Short mmCIF file of N, CA and C in Angstrom, two decimals:
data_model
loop_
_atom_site.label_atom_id
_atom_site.label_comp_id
_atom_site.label_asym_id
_atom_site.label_seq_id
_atom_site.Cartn_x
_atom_site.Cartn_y
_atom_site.Cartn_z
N UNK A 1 -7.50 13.31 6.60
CA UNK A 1 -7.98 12.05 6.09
C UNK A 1 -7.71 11.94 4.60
N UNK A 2 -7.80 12.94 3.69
CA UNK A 2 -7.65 13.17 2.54
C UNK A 2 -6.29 12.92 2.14
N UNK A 3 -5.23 12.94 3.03
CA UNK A 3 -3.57 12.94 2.99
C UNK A 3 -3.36 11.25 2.95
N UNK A 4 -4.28 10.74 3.77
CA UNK A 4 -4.19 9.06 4.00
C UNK A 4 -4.68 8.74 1.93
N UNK A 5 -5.96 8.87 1.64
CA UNK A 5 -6.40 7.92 0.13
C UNK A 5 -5.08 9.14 -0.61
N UNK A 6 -4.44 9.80 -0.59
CA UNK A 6 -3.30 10.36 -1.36
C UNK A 6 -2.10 9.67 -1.53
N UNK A 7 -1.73 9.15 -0.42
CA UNK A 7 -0.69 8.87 0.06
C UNK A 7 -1.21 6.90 -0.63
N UNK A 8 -1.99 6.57 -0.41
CA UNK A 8 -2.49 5.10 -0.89
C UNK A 8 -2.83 4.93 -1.99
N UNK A 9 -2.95 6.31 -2.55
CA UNK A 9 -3.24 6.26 -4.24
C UNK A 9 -1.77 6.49 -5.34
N UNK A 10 -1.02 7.49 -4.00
CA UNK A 10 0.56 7.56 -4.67
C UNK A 10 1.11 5.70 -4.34
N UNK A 11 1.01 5.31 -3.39
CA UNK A 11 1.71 3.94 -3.23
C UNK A 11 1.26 2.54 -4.31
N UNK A 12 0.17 2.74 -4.57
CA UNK A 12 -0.77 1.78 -4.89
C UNK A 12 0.07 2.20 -6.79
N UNK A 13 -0.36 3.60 -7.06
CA UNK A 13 -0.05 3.93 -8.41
C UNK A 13 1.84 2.98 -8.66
N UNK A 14 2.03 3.91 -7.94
CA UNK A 14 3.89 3.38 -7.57
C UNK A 14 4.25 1.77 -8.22
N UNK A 15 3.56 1.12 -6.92
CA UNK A 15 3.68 -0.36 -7.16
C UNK A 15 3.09 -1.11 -8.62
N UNK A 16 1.88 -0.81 -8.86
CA UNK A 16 1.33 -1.42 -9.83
C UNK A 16 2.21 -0.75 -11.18
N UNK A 17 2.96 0.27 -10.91
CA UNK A 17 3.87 0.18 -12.39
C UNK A 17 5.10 -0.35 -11.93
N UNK A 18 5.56 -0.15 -10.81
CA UNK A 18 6.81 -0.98 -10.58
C UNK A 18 6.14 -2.66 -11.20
N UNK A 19 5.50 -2.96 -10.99
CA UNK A 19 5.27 -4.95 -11.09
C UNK A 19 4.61 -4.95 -12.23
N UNK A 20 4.20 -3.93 -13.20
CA UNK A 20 3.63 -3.75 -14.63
C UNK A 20 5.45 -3.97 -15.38
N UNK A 21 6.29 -3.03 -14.90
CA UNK A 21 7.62 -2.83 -15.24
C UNK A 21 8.59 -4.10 -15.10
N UNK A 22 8.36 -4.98 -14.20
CA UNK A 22 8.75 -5.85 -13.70
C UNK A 22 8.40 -7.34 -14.34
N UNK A 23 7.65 -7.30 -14.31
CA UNK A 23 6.73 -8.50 -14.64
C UNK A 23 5.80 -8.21 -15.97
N UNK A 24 5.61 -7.60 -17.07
CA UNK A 24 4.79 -7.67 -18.20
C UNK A 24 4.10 -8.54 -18.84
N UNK A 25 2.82 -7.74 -18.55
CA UNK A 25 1.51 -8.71 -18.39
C UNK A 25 0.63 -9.80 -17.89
N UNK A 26 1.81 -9.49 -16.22
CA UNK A 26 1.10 -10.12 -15.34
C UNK A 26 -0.04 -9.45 -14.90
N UNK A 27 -0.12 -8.26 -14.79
CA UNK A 27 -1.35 -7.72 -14.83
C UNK A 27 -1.93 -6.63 -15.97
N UNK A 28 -3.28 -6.67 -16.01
CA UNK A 28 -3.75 -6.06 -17.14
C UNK A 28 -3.92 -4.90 -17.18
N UNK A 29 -3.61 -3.63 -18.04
CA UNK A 29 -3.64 -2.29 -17.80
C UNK A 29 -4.82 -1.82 -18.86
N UNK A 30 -5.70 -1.75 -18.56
CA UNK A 30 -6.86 -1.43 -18.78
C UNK A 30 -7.69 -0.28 -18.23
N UNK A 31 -8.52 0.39 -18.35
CA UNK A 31 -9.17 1.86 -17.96
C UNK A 31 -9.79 1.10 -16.61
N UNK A 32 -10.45 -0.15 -16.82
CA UNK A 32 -10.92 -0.44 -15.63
C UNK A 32 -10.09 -1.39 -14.62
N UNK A 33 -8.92 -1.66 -14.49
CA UNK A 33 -7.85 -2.04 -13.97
C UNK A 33 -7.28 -1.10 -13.39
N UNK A 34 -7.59 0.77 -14.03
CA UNK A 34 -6.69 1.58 -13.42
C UNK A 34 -7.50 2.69 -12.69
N UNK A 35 -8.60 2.28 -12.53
CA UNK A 35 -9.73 3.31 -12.19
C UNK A 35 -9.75 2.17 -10.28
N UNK A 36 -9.98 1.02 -10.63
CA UNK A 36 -9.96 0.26 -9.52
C UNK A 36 -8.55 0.25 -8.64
N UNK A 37 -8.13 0.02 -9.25
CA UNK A 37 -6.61 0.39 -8.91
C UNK A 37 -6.72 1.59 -7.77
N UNK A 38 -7.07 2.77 -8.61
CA UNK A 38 -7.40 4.03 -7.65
C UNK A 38 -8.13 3.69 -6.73
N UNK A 39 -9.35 3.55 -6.85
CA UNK A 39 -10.33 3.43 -5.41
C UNK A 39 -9.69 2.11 -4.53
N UNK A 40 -8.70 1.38 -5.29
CA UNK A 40 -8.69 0.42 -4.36
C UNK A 40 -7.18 0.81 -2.99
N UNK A 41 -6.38 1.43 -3.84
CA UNK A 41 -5.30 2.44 -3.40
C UNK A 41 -5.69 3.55 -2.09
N UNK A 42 -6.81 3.84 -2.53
CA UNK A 42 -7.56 5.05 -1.51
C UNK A 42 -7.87 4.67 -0.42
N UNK A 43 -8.75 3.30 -0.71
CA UNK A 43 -9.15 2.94 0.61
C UNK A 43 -8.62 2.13 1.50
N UNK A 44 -7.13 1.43 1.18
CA UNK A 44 -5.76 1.34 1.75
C UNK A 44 -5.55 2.22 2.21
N UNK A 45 -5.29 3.39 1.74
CA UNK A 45 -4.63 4.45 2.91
C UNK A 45 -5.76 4.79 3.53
N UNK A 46 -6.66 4.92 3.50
CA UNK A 46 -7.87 5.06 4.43
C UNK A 46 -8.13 4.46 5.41
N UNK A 47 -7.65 3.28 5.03
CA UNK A 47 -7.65 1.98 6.36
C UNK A 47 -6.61 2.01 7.04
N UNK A 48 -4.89 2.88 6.38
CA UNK A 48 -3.78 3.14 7.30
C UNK A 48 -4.60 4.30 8.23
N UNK A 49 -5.05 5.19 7.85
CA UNK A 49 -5.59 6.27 8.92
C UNK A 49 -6.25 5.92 10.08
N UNK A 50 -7.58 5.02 9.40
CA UNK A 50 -8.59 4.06 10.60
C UNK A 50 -8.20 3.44 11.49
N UNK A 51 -6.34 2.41 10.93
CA UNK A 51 -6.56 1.41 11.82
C UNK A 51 -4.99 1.95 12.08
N UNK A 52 -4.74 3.25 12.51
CA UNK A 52 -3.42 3.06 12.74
C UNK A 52 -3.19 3.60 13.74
N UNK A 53 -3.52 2.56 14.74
CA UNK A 53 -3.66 3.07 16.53
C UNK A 53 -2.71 2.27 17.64
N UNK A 54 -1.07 1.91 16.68
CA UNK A 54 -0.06 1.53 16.97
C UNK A 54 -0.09 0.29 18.28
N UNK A 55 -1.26 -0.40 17.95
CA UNK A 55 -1.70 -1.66 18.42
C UNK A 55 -1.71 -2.47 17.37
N UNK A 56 -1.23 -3.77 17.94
CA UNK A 56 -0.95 -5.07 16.78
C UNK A 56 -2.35 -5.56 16.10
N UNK A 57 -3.48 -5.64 16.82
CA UNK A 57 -4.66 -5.90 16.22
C UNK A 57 -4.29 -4.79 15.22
N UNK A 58 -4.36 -3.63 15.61
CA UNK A 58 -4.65 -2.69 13.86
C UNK A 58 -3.83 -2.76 13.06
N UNK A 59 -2.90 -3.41 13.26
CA UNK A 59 -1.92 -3.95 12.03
C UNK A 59 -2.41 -5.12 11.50
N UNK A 60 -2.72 -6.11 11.85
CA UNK A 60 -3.34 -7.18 11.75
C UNK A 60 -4.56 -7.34 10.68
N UNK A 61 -5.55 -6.35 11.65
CA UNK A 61 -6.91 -5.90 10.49
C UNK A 61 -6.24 -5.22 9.27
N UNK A 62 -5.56 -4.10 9.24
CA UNK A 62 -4.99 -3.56 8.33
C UNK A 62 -4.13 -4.41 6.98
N UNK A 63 -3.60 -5.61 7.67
CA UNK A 63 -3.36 -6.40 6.50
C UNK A 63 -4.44 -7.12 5.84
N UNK A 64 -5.02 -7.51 6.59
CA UNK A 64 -5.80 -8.66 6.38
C UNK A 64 -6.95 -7.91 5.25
N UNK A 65 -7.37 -6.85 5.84
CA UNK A 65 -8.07 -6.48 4.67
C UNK A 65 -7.45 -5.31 3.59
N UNK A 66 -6.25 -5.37 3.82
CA UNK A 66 -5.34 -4.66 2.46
C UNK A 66 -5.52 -5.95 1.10
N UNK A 67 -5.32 -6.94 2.06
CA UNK A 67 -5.24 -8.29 1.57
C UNK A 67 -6.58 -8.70 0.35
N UNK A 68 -7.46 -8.94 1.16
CA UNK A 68 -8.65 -8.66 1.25
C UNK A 68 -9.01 -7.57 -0.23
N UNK A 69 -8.87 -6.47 0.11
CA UNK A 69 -9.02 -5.45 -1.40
C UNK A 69 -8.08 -6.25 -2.46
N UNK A 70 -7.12 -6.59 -2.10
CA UNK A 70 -6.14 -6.99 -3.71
C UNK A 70 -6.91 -8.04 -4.25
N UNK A 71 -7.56 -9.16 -3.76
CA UNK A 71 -8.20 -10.65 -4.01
C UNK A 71 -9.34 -9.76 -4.90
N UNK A 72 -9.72 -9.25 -3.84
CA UNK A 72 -11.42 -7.81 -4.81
C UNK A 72 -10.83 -7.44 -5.95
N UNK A 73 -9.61 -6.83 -5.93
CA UNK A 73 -9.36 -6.47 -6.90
C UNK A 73 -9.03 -7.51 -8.69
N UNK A 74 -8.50 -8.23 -8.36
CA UNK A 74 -7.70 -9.21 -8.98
C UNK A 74 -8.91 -9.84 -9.59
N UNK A 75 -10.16 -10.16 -8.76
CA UNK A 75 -11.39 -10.78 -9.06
C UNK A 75 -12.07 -9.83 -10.20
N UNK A 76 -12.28 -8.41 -9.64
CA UNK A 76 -13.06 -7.34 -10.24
C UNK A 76 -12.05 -7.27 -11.60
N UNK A 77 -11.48 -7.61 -11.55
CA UNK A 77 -10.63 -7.24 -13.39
C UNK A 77 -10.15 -8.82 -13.99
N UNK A 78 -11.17 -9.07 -13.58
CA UNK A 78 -11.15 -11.18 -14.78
C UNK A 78 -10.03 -12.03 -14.12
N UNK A 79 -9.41 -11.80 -13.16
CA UNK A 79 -8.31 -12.66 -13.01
C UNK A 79 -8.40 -13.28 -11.87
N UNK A 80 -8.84 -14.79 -12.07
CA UNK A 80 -8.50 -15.43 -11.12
C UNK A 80 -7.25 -16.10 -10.75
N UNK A 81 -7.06 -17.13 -9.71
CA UNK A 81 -5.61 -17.62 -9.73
C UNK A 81 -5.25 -18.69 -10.51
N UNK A 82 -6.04 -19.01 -11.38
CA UNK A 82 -5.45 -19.87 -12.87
C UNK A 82 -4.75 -18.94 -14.01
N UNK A 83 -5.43 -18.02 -13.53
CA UNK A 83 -4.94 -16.59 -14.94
C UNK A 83 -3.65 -16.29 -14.67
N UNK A 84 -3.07 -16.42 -13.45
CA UNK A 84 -1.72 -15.56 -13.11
C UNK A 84 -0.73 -16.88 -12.66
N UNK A 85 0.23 -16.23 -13.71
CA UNK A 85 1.76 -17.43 -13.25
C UNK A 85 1.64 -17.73 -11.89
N UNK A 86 2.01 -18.57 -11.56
CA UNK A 86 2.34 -19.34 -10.61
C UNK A 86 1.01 -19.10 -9.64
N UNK A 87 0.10 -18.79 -9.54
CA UNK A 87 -1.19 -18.89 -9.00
C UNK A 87 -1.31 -17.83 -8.06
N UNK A 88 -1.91 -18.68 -6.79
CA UNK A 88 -2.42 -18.31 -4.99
C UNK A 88 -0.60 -17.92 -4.77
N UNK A 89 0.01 -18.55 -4.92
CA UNK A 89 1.76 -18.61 -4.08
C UNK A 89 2.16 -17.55 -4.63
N UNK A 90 2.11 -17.14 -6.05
CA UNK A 90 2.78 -15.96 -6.80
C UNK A 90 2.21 -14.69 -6.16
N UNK A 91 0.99 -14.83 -6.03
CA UNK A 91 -0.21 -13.60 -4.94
C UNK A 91 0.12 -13.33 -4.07
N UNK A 92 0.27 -14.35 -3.31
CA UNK A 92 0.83 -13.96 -1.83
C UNK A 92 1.95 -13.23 -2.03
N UNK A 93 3.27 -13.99 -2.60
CA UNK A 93 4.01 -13.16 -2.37
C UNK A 93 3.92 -12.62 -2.62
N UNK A 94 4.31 -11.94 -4.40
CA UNK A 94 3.82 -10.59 -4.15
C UNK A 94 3.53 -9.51 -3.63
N UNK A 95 2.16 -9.67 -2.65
CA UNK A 95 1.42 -9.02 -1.62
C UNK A 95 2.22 -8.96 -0.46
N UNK A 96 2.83 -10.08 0.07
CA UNK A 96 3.72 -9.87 1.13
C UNK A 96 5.11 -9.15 0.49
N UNK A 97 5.89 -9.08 -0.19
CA UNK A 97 6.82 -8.41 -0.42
C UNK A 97 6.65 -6.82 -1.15
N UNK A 98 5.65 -6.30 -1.15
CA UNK A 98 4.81 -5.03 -1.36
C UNK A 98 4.50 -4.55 -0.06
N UNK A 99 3.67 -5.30 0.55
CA UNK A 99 2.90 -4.55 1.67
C UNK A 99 4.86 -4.08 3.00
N UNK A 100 5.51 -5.17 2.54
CA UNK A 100 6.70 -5.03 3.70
C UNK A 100 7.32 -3.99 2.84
N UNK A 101 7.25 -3.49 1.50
CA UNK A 101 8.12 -2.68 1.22
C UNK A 101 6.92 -1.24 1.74
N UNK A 102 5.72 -1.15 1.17
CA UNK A 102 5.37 0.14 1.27
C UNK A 102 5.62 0.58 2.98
N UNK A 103 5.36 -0.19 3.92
CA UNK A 103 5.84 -0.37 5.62
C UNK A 103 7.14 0.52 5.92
N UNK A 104 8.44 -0.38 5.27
CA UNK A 104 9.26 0.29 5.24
C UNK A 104 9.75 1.51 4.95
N UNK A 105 9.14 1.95 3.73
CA UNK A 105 9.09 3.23 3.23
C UNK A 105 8.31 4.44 4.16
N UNK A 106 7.16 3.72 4.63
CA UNK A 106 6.00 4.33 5.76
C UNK A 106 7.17 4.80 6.90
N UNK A 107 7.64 4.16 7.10
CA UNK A 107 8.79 3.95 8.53
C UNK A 107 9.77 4.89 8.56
N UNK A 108 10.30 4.70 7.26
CA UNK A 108 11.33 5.46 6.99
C UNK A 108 11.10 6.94 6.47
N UNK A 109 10.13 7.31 6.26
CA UNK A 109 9.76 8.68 5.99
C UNK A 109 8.98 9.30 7.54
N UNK A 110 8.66 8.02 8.02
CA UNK A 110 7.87 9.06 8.97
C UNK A 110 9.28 9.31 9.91
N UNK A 111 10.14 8.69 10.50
CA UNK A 111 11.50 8.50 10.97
C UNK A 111 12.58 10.17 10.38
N UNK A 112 12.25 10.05 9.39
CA UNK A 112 12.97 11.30 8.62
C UNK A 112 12.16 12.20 9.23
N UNK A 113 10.94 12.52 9.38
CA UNK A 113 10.22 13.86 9.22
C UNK A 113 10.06 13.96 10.97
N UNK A 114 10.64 13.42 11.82
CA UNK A 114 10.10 13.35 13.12
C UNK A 114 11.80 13.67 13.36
N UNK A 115 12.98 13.46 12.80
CA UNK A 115 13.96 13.89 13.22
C UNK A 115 14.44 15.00 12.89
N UNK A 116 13.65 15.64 11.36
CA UNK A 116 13.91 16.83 10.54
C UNK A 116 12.87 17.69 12.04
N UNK A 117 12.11 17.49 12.15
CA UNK A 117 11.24 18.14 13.25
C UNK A 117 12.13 18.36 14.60
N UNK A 118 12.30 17.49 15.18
CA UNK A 118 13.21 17.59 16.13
C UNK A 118 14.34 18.33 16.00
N UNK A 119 15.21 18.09 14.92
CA UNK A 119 16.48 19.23 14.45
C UNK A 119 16.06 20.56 14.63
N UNK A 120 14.73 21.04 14.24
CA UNK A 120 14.17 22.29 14.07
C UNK A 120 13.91 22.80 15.76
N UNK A 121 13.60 21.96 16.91
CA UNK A 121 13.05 22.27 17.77
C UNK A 121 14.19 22.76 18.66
N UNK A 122 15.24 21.80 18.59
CA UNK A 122 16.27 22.00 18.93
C UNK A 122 17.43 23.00 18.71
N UNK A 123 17.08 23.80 17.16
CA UNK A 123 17.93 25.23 16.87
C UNK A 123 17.22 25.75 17.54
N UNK A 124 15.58 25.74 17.60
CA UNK A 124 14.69 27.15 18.17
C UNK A 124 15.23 27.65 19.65
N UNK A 125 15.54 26.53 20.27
CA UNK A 125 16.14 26.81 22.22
C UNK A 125 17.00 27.17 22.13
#
């Protein structure tokens, strides 16, 4: 369980400097921007662990309240959607072009480590 808020605290860290790097001063880097950041990172991957029972509902819940934490988040550090370029539309995306990249990456590593596994099973015979 501990591998899940790791793995959501490495992704979460990742992104928010990729779009710090990207975009400057669309969001605020502050002690309490980066402390939330963390717990909010954690309990994303916490919720990949909970709800990841390769049924579409748990993908579903899993966005919705990934979703869900970023709005918490965005709120909990002064920023509403007047504060940020282009508003609600700039958010979303955003959020949708993040959540489809960290997916992909999810996909593609677990894809690697299930064929690196298999390679191995297959010298052992």
């Amino acid at each position: 369980m501990v591998f899940y808020a790791v793995d959501g605290l490495g992704a979460g860290s990742f992104f928010f400097l990729l779009v710090s790097a990207v975009v400057p001063g669309w969001i605020p880097i502050n002690p309490l921007s980066i402390a939330t950041l963390f717990m909010m990172s954690m309990l994303i991957g916490e919720l990949t662990f909970l709800l990841n029972n390769g049924k579409l509902v748990g993908y579903i819940a899993h966005c919705v309240l990934t979703f869900t934490f970023t709005i918490a988040w965005l709120l909990a550090n002064g920023l509403g959607f007047k504060e940020i370029p282009g508003g609600l539309v700039s958010v979303v995306a955003a959020f949708v072009i993040i959540y489809a990249l960290v997916w992909i990456i999810v996909i593609t590593f677990k894809r690697m480590n299930i064929n690196k596994i298999n390679k191995k099973l297959n010298e052992n015979r």
